[in-house]
Amino acid sequence: MKQKIYSLIGMVILFAIFLFPGGVFAEKMVVIDPGHGGKFTGTCGYTKESGKDLCERDVNLSVGLKLRDALKSSGIKVFMTRETDIGFASNSSDDLRARTNLANGFIKGNNDNSIFISVHHNASPTSPYVKGYETYYYDYHNLDPMYPYDPLQVKYLNDSKRFAEVIHPNVVSALGLIDRKIHNDQSFYVIRNTQMPSVLVELGYMTNRDEESRIKTADYQQKAAQALANSIIAYFKVFDVYQNETKKATFKTKNEAINYAQTLNGNVRVFDKDTQQNVWENSNFEVYHKSMGLLKSFANEQEAIAYASGYANTRVIEKASGDTIWANFFTQRYIVQDQQGTNSSFFDFNKAVSFAQSKQTARVVRANSNEIIWTSFPNEQITRSLQTSRLDGATRYSTSVSISKMLHPNGFTADMDKTVILTTGVEPADALSAGPLSAIYGQAPILLNNSSSLLPEVKDELKRLGATKVVIIGGPVAISPNVENAIISLGIQTERISGATRFETNLRIVEKLGSVDGVFVASGMSYPDALASAPIAAANNWAIVLTEQNNMSAETLKYLSGKKTVILGGPNVVSQSIQNQLVQQNGTQNVVRLSGSDRYETLASILWYFKDQMKSDTINIATGANFPDALTAAPLSIQNKAPLILLGNGLYKNIESFLYQYTEENLIKRVNVIGGPVAVPQSLETMIVNKAK
């Protein structure tokens, strides 16, 4: 067997184990490491190609690339430590450390759901007759102090062993090689220092003429890659049992996992590693912070409440129903009164109604107004109900017209600017910052149009409104001269705000706003964050400035000088270097970053930060999965400062927390639903209405 005794790198620092809660952000990942590369050739065989020796670095890479391609439709995210013939450092020790650090960086935070495979071909320095296949994993038992390891690798000992046991028979069978067994080797640096389950495979001997003649062929390499791919896919087809977020065991079937899980105490869940979902859990109660999200899960209600009581701004949710059963940042605003005169208080409307329905006769009243929301008393009338309006149309263009009609049901009056903002409904970049512009023109509606011709519904709305001016956002590619000429032919004046790029167009828009009270800085390459801020900006005399992730123009920096600035989104959308520039220019006290793990968590941060500036008896809701509906909704907030709630497949917990407190402080009378039932299903509309009652 070829000796690969790698040199010492030094003791590894202590680690912190991070586990994804409940698989919320989990994703199957594999890091493929084609061994060697660059000047580190590994073993060279008998073959010469184009005058060069065929070496291990070459066939390792070829198999690695074929393995990557074989996994393309597997649902597993693939990373490669190298995709070309490169090395990572000038010496072997640093090379190994660099590729291992790269692998660990790829999967950071998702270690439990990731695996590492290092692809090699073997050599025997003493005999050209040795051949066969070997699989290696790291076992720290019988530890040799010559080979220090990353402590996190020890956590995955059983997983690495299982990974090796899945791979080994598949490869032996596919390639028809002599079985040289599975080995728990300590000397391989990469498999003892990666922070995930790891194996190293030796796919035959380059020093054996017969095996080398096969190793160099595309057919052999493809068979090896497919066998490895099948093994990687099979590795994930198990069920992990977690107790108090520590993995206790792994099973091949769901029933075995659940049966075992039911014998454990504490918070227990069964995680389907293949689908990346919990399939069973006894964590019946969750503690949520209003802005930080899930803190901890509990099987017992009393334990959950006791834990939550130790923190401000928390609530306890019953997972089965989704109802809040305890909170310390909003009150029990629903009171159930029964025929005996007994009062029972609840945080959640659904919980209150369910309890009232269990009584022979009862009513649900709102605590702070004493209005009746639900009743089974004979001849008693409901005195509190919310008005809901769905502003939609067959297309995004007709939806924008519906919003315009709500804004100005009788058209423009004599004392209005009679101005309409027109922008493309195809690409959001130009119009992202147009929301605040609406306030400059007296709550001007934002209508969407295509680039080529004035749409009939838009034309009719311009006439109905009695518009005298249309401000066109974007250049002739966004809204063509043909559209502009059609507007002019109606006797309506036009003005075009545009620039050579989306960022120049954005600056021309914000210049129109004049003096502002603050500025949102958001990505110009991704719409959600700017979209979430548009109603707040429009209602509070703020501008929206767009930027690239790592570069902000001198003109933009000059505009922002001396202004209160709120950066939207994390460093992946607006970099830390841009934040540093703004802090240096404007001072720490004038620069704030609001962000979350995704667009909805960022929206929650924005809503919480500006909660006291958005006081209204109205709530607007729209989908956060696309831009047109929410884009045209910004003017709705100018008059009444209503918040815009963006929805995904459901209502995110931090946004839900905001609604609980907001609707307690503001007696909601109206909910505007923007978009049709495909964008905002009836079930989500009902959910929002129930939170606002």
XYZ file of C-alpha atoms in Angstrom:
693
model
C 0.000 0.000 0.000
C 1.231 3.468 -0.870
C 2.346 5.410 2.178
C 0.708 8.823 2.544
C 1.983 9.962 5.884
C 1.160 13.633 5.929
C 3.169 16.079 7.992
C 1.968 17.712 11.159
C 0.099 20.977 10.857
C -0.058 21.943 14.555
C -2.780 21.573 17.116
C -6.253 22.520 15.952
C -8.076 25.217 17.900
C -11.157 24.449 19.992
C -14.412 24.462 18.096
C -18.052 25.394 18.539
C -20.567 22.863 17.255
C -23.437 24.460 15.393
C -26.531 22.432 14.518
C -29.366 23.659 12.335
C -32.553 23.819 14.414
C -35.182 21.455 13.095
C -33.569 21.307 9.644
C -34.980 24.742 8.785
C -31.906 25.844 6.870
C -30.450 22.377 6.234
C -29.330 21.293 2.787
C -27.618 18.139 1.553
C -24.031 18.946 0.597
C -20.968 17.040 -0.593
C -17.413 18.286 -1.011
C -15.445 16.394 -3.675
C -11.696 16.592 -3.236
C -9.699 15.364 -6.256
C -6.433 14.596 -4.453
C -3.128 16.245 -5.327
C -2.886 18.795 -8.166
C -0.393 21.193 -9.664
C 3.168 20.242 -8.788
C 1.859 17.657 -6.328
C 1.468 14.894 -8.905
C 0.838 11.959 -6.601
C 1.708 8.562 -8.111
C 2.499 8.459 -11.806
C 1.768 5.346 -13.835
C 3.367 3.715 -16.865
C 1.498 5.742 -19.476
C 2.698 8.929 -21.099
C 0.192 11.299 -22.736
C 1.436 14.134 -24.949
C 4.931 13.441 -23.668
C 3.888 13.714 -20.010
C 3.434 11.045 -17.392
C -0.168 10.192 -16.581
C -0.309 10.884 -12.860
C -2.718 10.504 -10.007
C -3.544 14.243 -9.963
C -4.937 13.853 -13.524
C -7.156 10.804 -13.049
C -8.273 12.011 -9.600
C -9.551 15.204 -11.213
C -11.180 13.356 -14.111
C -13.118 11.063 -11.750
C -13.990 14.020 -9.494
C -15.484 16.011 -12.369
C -17.469 12.991 -13.573
C -18.725 12.473 -10.016
C -19.835 16.124 -9.861
C -21.772 15.694 -13.113
C -23.341 12.423 -11.932
C -24.788 14.262 -8.903
C -26.295 17.179 -10.848
C -29.910 16.013 -10.593
C -29.580 14.389 -7.159
C -30.722 17.366 -5.074
C -27.326 17.385 -3.371
C -25.316 20.603 -3.501
C -21.832 19.831 -4.801
C -18.587 21.671 -4.041
C -15.176 20.892 -5.551
C -11.893 21.711 -3.855
C -10.460 21.988 -7.370
C -11.887 21.814 -10.893
C -8.573 22.315 -12.721
C -4.982 21.160 -12.323
C -3.984 23.461 -9.479
C -2.192 23.225 -6.168
C -3.023 25.245 -3.068
C 0.387 26.089 -1.627
C 4.137 25.813 -2.183
C 4.591 22.851 0.147
C 2.599 19.706 0.854
C 1.655 20.593 4.436
C 0.223 23.975 3.531
C -1.496 22.495 0.483
C -3.343 19.957 2.602
C -4.291 22.549 5.180
C -5.555 24.969 2.513
C -7.767 22.412 0.733
C -9.152 21.213 4.077
C -9.941 24.790 5.169
C -11.629 25.354 1.814
C -13.777 22.251 2.274
C -14.750 23.256 5.806
C -15.633 26.745 4.624
C -18.013 25.407 1.970
C -20.235 23.670 4.521
C -19.818 25.900 7.558
C -23.004 25.868 9.631
C -24.390 22.819 7.827
C -21.870 20.233 9.014
C -24.433 17.578 10.024
C -25.863 17.449 6.518
C -22.588 17.485 4.601
C -20.030 14.852 3.598
C -16.486 14.908 2.218
C -14.903 12.479 -0.235
C -11.255 12.612 -1.279
C -10.600 10.796 -4.575
C -7.234 9.034 -5.000
C -5.493 6.215 -6.844
C -2.992 4.014 -5.065
C 0.615 2.843 -5.387
C 2.822 0.105 -4.006
C 6.495 1.112 -3.739
C 7.612 -2.493 -3.162
C 5.659 -4.573 -5.685
C 4.088 -3.915 -9.114
C 1.687 -6.819 -8.561
C -0.354 -5.274 -5.737
C -3.816 -4.181 -6.863
C -7.348 -3.611 -5.622
C -9.630 -1.056 -3.997
C -9.515 0.455 -0.480
C -11.750 2.846 1.493
C -10.506 4.904 4.423
C -12.189 6.797 7.232
C -10.740 8.358 10.392
C -11.050 6.604 13.752
C -9.474 8.429 16.661
C -9.423 5.316 18.847
C -5.907 4.103 19.622
C -4.891 7.693 18.965
C -1.382 8.278 17.660
C -0.149 11.701 18.902
C 1.771 12.096 15.648
C -1.495 12.803 13.884
C -3.500 15.612 15.554
C -7.084 15.984 14.410
C -9.902 18.498 14.310
C -12.096 17.717 17.365
C -15.255 18.141 15.288
C -14.241 15.125 13.173
C -14.615 12.959 16.279
C -18.287 13.894 16.426
C -18.730 12.251 13.020
C -16.866 8.995 13.727
C -19.961 6.809 13.324
C -21.131 8.756 10.268
C -17.744 8.465 8.569
C -17.728 4.721 9.290
C -21.255 4.382 7.866
C -20.248 6.423 4.803
C -17.279 4.111 4.193
C -19.495 1.029 4.615
C -21.954 2.376 2.027
C -19.278 3.261 -0.519
C -17.013 0.250 -0.279
C -19.222 -2.597 -1.598
C -20.694 -0.370 -4.319
C -17.282 0.483 -5.770
C -15.933 -3.071 -5.478
C -18.971 -4.385 -7.348
C -18.988 -1.658 -10.030
C -15.276 -1.881 -10.850
C -14.696 -5.593 -10.252
C -11.582 -4.922 -8.198
C -9.935 -7.033 -5.533
C -11.435 -6.075 -2.171
C -8.638 -4.681 0.006
C -11.129 -3.773 2.747
C -12.097 -0.676 4.732
C -9.397 0.881 6.913
C -9.706 3.372 9.780
C -6.485 5.219 9.071
C -4.988 8.085 11.093
C -2.371 9.359 8.691
C -4.583 11.018 6.075
C -4.701 14.693 6.949
C -7.861 15.561 5.025
C -10.132 12.974 6.635
C -9.017 13.755 10.192
C -9.308 17.519 9.834
C -12.494 17.990 7.842
C -15.475 18.998 9.968
C -18.005 16.573 8.487
C -18.321 12.835 7.817
C -15.379 12.006 5.525
C -13.841 9.199 3.500
C -10.856 8.764 1.220
C -11.067 6.266 -1.648
C -8.186 4.566 -3.487
C -9.656 3.559 -6.866
C -6.999 1.030 -7.931
C -3.211 0.931 -8.196
C -1.348 3.133 -10.678
C 1.755 0.944 -10.091
C -0.005 -2.160 -11.405
C 0.139 -2.267 -15.231
C -3.189 -4.042 -15.598
C -5.065 -1.662 -13.279
C -3.360 1.426 -14.639
C -4.453 0.444 -18.167
C -8.059 0.437 -16.917
C -7.764 3.508 -14.648
C -6.821 5.752 -17.576
C -9.955 4.896 -19.606
C -13.082 7.072 -19.655
C -15.271 3.986 -19.155
C -13.519 2.998 -15.926
C -13.580 6.560 -14.617
C -17.294 6.893 -15.403
C -18.105 3.618 -13.639
C -16.107 4.736 -10.602
C -17.837 8.120 -10.553
C -21.314 6.590 -10.862
C -20.628 4.083 -8.074
C -19.462 6.914 -5.821
C -22.504 9.028 -6.780
C -24.891 6.168 -6.004
C -23.181 5.707 -2.641
C -23.415 9.410 -1.769
C -27.122 9.416 -2.604
C -27.623 6.250 -0.550
C -25.739 7.734 2.420
C -28.465 10.360 2.885
C -31.343 7.856 2.817
C -31.515 7.474 6.600
C -33.332 8.914 9.604
C -31.426 10.682 12.381
C -32.820 10.872 15.921
C -31.978 14.041 17.858
C -32.437 14.514 21.592
C -32.093 18.099 22.835
C -30.374 18.880 19.497
C -27.757 16.147 19.988
C -27.832 13.296 17.479
C -28.378 10.034 19.330
C -28.757 7.428 16.581
C -29.281 6.804 12.869
C -31.737 4.305 11.355
C -32.500 3.028 7.866
C -36.284 3.227 8.287
C -38.601 5.870 9.667
C -40.469 3.418 11.854
C -37.263 2.226 13.543
C -36.249 5.822 14.181
C -39.638 6.817 15.605
C -39.815 3.725 17.809
C -36.430 4.597 19.275
C -37.265 8.296 19.583
C -40.337 7.487 21.643
C -38.128 5.910 24.319
C -36.218 9.169 24.886
C -37.019 12.065 27.188
C -36.640 15.771 26.503
C -36.983 17.407 23.101
C -36.763 14.644 20.524
C -37.137 14.736 16.766
C -36.655 12.370 13.837
C -34.957 13.990 10.863
C -35.271 12.538 7.350
C -31.767 13.176 6.030
C -32.850 12.635 2.427
C -35.757 15.112 2.357
C -34.120 17.342 4.999
C -37.336 17.512 7.006
C -38.416 16.521 10.502
C -40.847 13.605 10.184
C -41.623 13.199 13.889
C -41.020 15.278 16.995
C -42.220 15.605 20.550
C -41.130 19.227 20.860
C -44.650 20.524 21.235
C -43.866 24.084 22.348
C -41.485 26.617 20.847
C -40.088 29.784 22.406
C -39.692 32.642 19.931
C -38.034 36.003 20.409
C -39.928 38.733 18.577
C -37.029 39.588 16.263
C -34.396 36.863 16.749
C -36.788 34.001 16.008
C -36.714 30.517 17.511
C -34.792 30.270 20.778
C -35.606 26.741 21.952
C -38.181 23.934 21.756
C -39.781 22.047 24.631
C -41.912 18.970 25.076
C -43.579 20.482 28.132
C -45.658 23.695 28.225
C -44.556 24.688 31.731
C -40.871 24.261 30.852
C -41.318 26.388 27.741
C -43.030 29.188 29.679
C -40.429 29.046 32.457
C -37.647 29.384 29.895
C -39.394 32.192 27.996
C -39.981 34.082 31.238
C -36.244 34.574 31.526
C -36.164 36.740 28.407
C -37.870 39.931 27.280
C -39.858 40.028 24.024
C -40.647 36.326 23.863
C -43.706 34.175 23.278
C -44.530 30.477 23.488
C -46.195 28.787 20.525
C -48.101 25.528 20.578
C -46.682 23.832 17.486
C -49.706 21.687 16.638
C -52.037 24.673 16.286
C -49.568 27.508 15.724
C -51.329 29.456 18.494
C -49.549 31.689 20.983
C -50.242 30.515 24.536
C -47.942 32.882 26.451
C -46.198 36.177 25.690
C -44.560 39.068 27.484
C -44.470 41.742 24.782
C -48.189 41.866 23.984
C -51.253 41.091 26.071
C -54.128 38.627 25.969
C -56.438 40.774 23.916
C -59.256 38.239 23.414
C -61.699 37.542 26.239
C -64.155 34.663 26.150
C -67.297 35.372 28.190
C -69.661 32.452 28.811
C -73.269 32.275 30.069
C -72.077 31.955 33.689
C -70.221 35.255 33.401
C -66.792 33.615 33.516
C -64.036 35.417 31.653
C -61.087 33.608 30.063
C -58.292 35.477 28.283
C -56.323 34.415 25.183
C -53.489 35.730 23.037
C -54.702 34.139 19.830
C -58.048 34.654 18.112
C -58.276 31.055 16.888
C -57.586 29.731 20.364
C -60.253 32.006 21.829
C -62.873 30.951 19.276
C -62.040 27.271 19.747
C -62.504 27.639 23.497
C -65.750 29.612 23.035
C -67.117 26.896 20.763
C -66.622 24.355 23.553
C -69.107 26.314 25.686
C -72.858 26.083 25.391
C -73.080 29.825 24.896
C -70.203 32.272 24.743
C -68.790 35.331 23.035
C -65.304 36.555 22.126
C -64.654 40.247 22.746
C -61.599 42.394 22.130
C -60.207 43.429 25.511
C -59.184 46.987 24.666
C -62.430 47.958 22.927
C -65.017 45.481 24.268
C -66.217 44.895 20.709
C -67.791 41.517 20.001
C -65.774 39.514 17.458
C -67.594 36.160 17.703
C -70.725 35.065 19.513
C -73.110 32.174 19.978
C -75.519 34.154 22.200
C -78.978 34.222 20.608
C -79.839 37.443 18.743
C -76.453 39.002 19.594
C -74.684 40.900 16.848
C -70.973 41.029 16.054
C -69.811 44.602 16.576
C -66.228 44.252 15.362
C -65.373 43.138 11.839
C -62.579 44.025 9.488
C -63.169 45.309 5.999
C -61.072 43.418 3.477
C -60.414 44.455 -0.098
C -58.597 42.432 -2.708
C -56.879 44.642 -5.234
C -56.124 42.400 -8.155
C -56.488 41.892 -11.838
C -55.906 39.318 -14.528
C -52.330 40.577 -14.921
C -49.785 42.607 -12.964
C -50.742 45.557 -15.159
C -54.438 45.400 -14.318
C -53.544 44.901 -10.635
C -51.686 48.226 -10.714
C -54.837 49.769 -12.191
C -56.924 48.318 -9.333
C -54.621 49.962 -6.792
C -54.896 53.258 -8.660
C -58.687 53.031 -8.486
C -58.565 52.514 -4.741
C -56.243 55.487 -4.326
C -58.419 57.761 -6.434
C -61.885 56.223 -6.838
C -63.295 59.383 -8.397
C -60.209 60.313 -10.377
C -57.972 63.277 -9.627
C -59.578 66.288 -8.012
C -58.905 69.863 -9.048
C -56.386 70.498 -6.253
C -54.194 67.500 -7.124
C -51.023 67.281 -9.200
C -52.832 64.881 -11.540
C -49.587 62.999 -12.083
C -49.102 59.282 -12.727
C -45.825 57.346 -12.456
C -45.350 54.792 -15.236
C -42.749 52.047 -15.098
C -42.008 48.657 -16.592
C -43.742 45.600 -15.218
C -41.027 43.317 -16.532
C -37.908 44.220 -14.543
C -37.953 45.830 -11.083
C -34.641 47.712 -11.028
C -35.758 51.108 -12.359
C -38.930 51.299 -10.315
C -37.607 50.005 -6.970
C -36.930 53.536 -5.758
C -40.044 55.115 -7.322
C -42.272 54.608 -4.270
C -41.131 57.766 -2.437
C -41.555 59.709 -5.689
C -45.289 59.104 -5.424
C -45.470 61.376 -2.365
C -43.813 64.251 -4.250
C -46.699 64.218 -6.701
C -49.466 63.977 -4.121
C -49.948 60.207 -3.842
C -49.433 59.566 -7.532
C -50.401 56.027 -8.535
C -47.696 53.778 -9.982
C -48.914 52.045 -13.111
C -47.110 49.212 -14.868
C -46.787 48.846 -18.619
C -44.842 46.709 -21.051
C -42.046 48.206 -23.102
C -43.592 48.265 -26.568
C -47.121 49.722 -26.538
C -49.519 51.540 -24.220
C -51.794 48.879 -22.749
C -55.553 49.478 -23.123
C -56.202 49.157 -19.376
C -53.451 51.684 -18.625
C -54.753 54.049 -21.283
C -58.267 53.827 -19.853
C -56.992 54.491 -16.326
C -55.083 57.600 -17.429
C -58.318 58.902 -18.929
C -60.418 57.971 -15.890
C -58.010 59.677 -13.531
C -57.905 62.815 -15.636
C -54.100 62.712 -15.625
C -52.260 65.714 -17.014
C -48.726 64.371 -16.567
C -47.012 60.999 -16.684
C -43.552 60.547 -15.190
C -41.863 57.675 -17.037
C -39.246 55.742 -15.080
C -36.396 54.221 -17.087
C -34.957 54.528 -20.554
C -36.386 53.590 -23.976
C -35.640 49.889 -23.444
C -37.856 49.840 -20.337
C -40.621 52.099 -21.736
C -40.279 52.712 -25.460
C -40.833 56.030 -27.298
C -43.893 54.359 -28.836
C -45.515 54.202 -25.394
C -44.527 57.792 -24.625
C -45.925 59.040 -27.940
C -49.207 57.252 -27.287
C -49.482 59.086 -23.949
C -48.678 62.439 -25.558
C -51.389 61.812 -28.159
C -53.878 61.763 -25.273
C -52.948 65.358 -24.496
C -50.911 64.311 -21.465
C -47.502 65.820 -20.727
C -44.617 63.372 -20.164
C -41.343 63.515 -18.281
C -38.752 60.747 -18.394
C -36.409 60.003 -15.484
C -33.600 57.732 -16.625
C -29.888 57.116 -16.682
C -27.374 54.941 -18.477
C -27.668 52.306 -15.731
C -30.172 51.372 -13.033
C -27.949 53.152 -10.518
C -27.926 56.389 -12.525
C -31.706 56.163 -12.946
C -31.966 55.692 -9.206
C -29.904 58.823 -8.525
C -32.039 60.888 -10.911
C -35.114 59.698 -8.966
C -33.772 60.540 -5.515
C -32.622 63.955 -6.731
C -36.279 64.670 -7.528
C -37.206 64.073 -3.892
C -35.335 67.110 -2.608
C -34.683 67.197 1.140
C -35.345 63.822 2.798
C -35.368 62.654 6.417
C -33.313 59.540 5.735
C -32.138 57.090 3.102
C -32.469 53.346 2.686
C -29.471 51.750 0.972
C -30.426 48.509 -0.761
C -29.121 46.145 -3.408
C -29.848 47.180 -6.979
C -29.344 43.599 -8.115
C -32.015 41.965 -5.959
C -35.431 43.525 -5.396
C -36.858 42.192 -2.070
C -35.132 44.493 0.441
C -35.821 47.714 -1.441
C -39.384 46.554 -2.037
C -39.966 46.002 1.676
C -38.833 49.534 2.467
C -40.783 51.363 -0.268
C -44.040 51.976 1.670
C -42.104 53.181 4.729
C -39.957 55.442 2.572
C -43.000 56.834 0.743
C -44.855 57.535 3.982
C -41.960 59.048 5.924
C -40.049 61.172 3.391
C -37.173 58.752 2.970
C -35.298 57.970 -0.227
C -34.178 54.572 -1.514
C -30.643 54.427 -2.928
C -29.522 51.363 -4.865
C -25.997 50.001 -4.860
C -23.890 47.132 -6.087
C -22.690 44.652 -3.470
C -19.082 45.831 -3.312
C -19.047 49.122 -5.159
C -20.798 52.439 -4.567
C -20.221 55.306 -6.961
C -18.675 58.586 -5.836
C -21.885 60.359 -6.875
C -23.964 58.095 -4.639
C -21.602 58.552 -1.706
C -21.831 62.302 -2.163
C -25.642 62.142 -2.133
C -25.589 60.137 1.109
C -23.194 62.491 2.858
C -24.629 63.747 6.151
C -27.870 61.764 5.858
C -29.296 59.205 8.265
C -28.747 55.899 6.472
C -30.265 52.458 6.936
C -28.585 49.612 5.034
C -30.979 46.820 4.086
C -29.798 43.209 3.954
C -26.642 41.436 5.028
C -23.093 41.722 3.661
C -23.937 39.303 0.855
C -26.092 42.007 -0.753
C -24.464 45.206 0.583
C -20.893 44.543 1.654
C -19.212 45.439 4.910
C -16.776 47.634 2.974
C -19.657 49.841 1.803
C -20.943 50.057 5.368
C -17.441 51.074 6.491
C -17.341 53.825 3.856
C -20.691 55.169 5.019
C -19.674 55.059 8.690
C -16.457 56.898 7.905
C -18.391 59.534 5.978
C -21.557 59.899 8.082
C -20.540 58.666 11.539
C -21.536 55.504 13.380
C -24.632 57.139 14.862
C -26.058 57.780 11.380
C -25.571 54.309 9.858
C -27.695 51.275 10.777
C -27.896 47.857 9.104
C -31.196 45.954 9.165
C -30.936 42.370 7.966
C -32.121 38.821 8.418
C -31.445 35.345 7.094
C -33.755 35.937 4.117
C -36.047 38.598 2.610
C -38.807 37.977 5.147
C -36.538 38.168 8.166
C -35.084 41.384 6.740
C -38.638 42.705 6.329
C -39.316 41.847 9.977
C -36.236 43.844 11.014
C -37.463 46.818 8.966
C -40.979 46.623 10.403
C -39.732 46.429 13.994
C -37.314 49.323 13.481
C -39.989 51.611 12.003
C -42.956 50.346 14.032
C -43.548 53.681 15.732
C -43.522 55.533 12.404
C -46.174 53.251 10.888
C -49.330 53.987 12.878
C -52.428 53.027 10.950
C -55.792 51.296 11.091
C -54.929 49.545 7.812
C -52.611 46.700 6.815
C -51.525 45.961 3.247
C -50.411 42.456 2.299
C -48.753 41.161 -0.879
C -46.542 38.319 -2.045
C -42.822 38.596 -1.426
C -42.094 36.058 -4.159
C -42.428 38.568 -7.000
C -42.098 42.311 -7.316
C -44.964 43.874 -9.363
C -47.846 43.806 -6.863
C -45.875 45.123 -3.904
C -44.084 47.670 -6.085
C -47.299 49.459 -7.004
C -48.637 49.263 -3.422
C -46.215 51.837 -1.992
C -48.544 54.841 -2.577
C -51.236 53.174 -0.427
C -49.119 53.903 2.658
C -48.574 57.603 1.996
C -51.914 58.743 3.351
C -52.384 56.281 6.225
C -48.800 55.043 6.959
C -49.957 51.438 6.667
C -47.272 48.745 6.811
C -46.832 46.348 3.896
C -46.623 42.691 4.945
C -44.888 40.452 2.395
C -45.843 36.785 2.510
C -43.995 33.678 1.375
C -45.593 30.236 1.582
C -46.849 31.310 4.986
C -46.440 33.977 7.634
C -42.920 34.128 9.055
C -42.788 34.009 12.847
C -40.908 37.313 13.297
C -43.432 39.082 11.050
C -46.247 37.365 12.935
C -44.757 38.663 16.203
C -44.748 42.152 14.728
C -48.414 41.811 13.790
C -49.364 40.696 17.305
C -47.842 43.784 18.891
C -48.743 46.181 16.082
C -52.405 45.174 15.997
C -52.586 45.441 19.781
C -51.348 49.045 19.632
C -53.360 49.948 16.517
C -57.036 49.025 16.170
C -57.118 47.644 12.633
C -60.207 48.331 10.550
C -59.080 47.347 7.061
C -56.859 44.790 5.317
C -55.900 45.378 1.688
C -54.866 42.237 -0.176
C -52.766 43.091 -3.229
C -52.772 40.468 -5.961
C -54.949 37.526 -6.872
C -55.443 34.222 -5.044
C -52.403 32.690 -6.739
C -50.170 35.401 -5.271
C -51.952 35.594 -1.903
C -54.126 32.514 -1.255
C -57.390 32.916 0.639
C -55.947 30.913 3.521
C -53.164 33.473 4.041
C -55.629 36.340 3.785
C -57.762 34.714 6.506
C -54.689 34.182 8.665
C -53.731 37.877 8.501
C -57.297 39.006 9.161
C -57.489 36.770 12.242
C -54.228 38.225 13.564
C -55.622 41.737 13.128
C -59.048 41.243 14.715
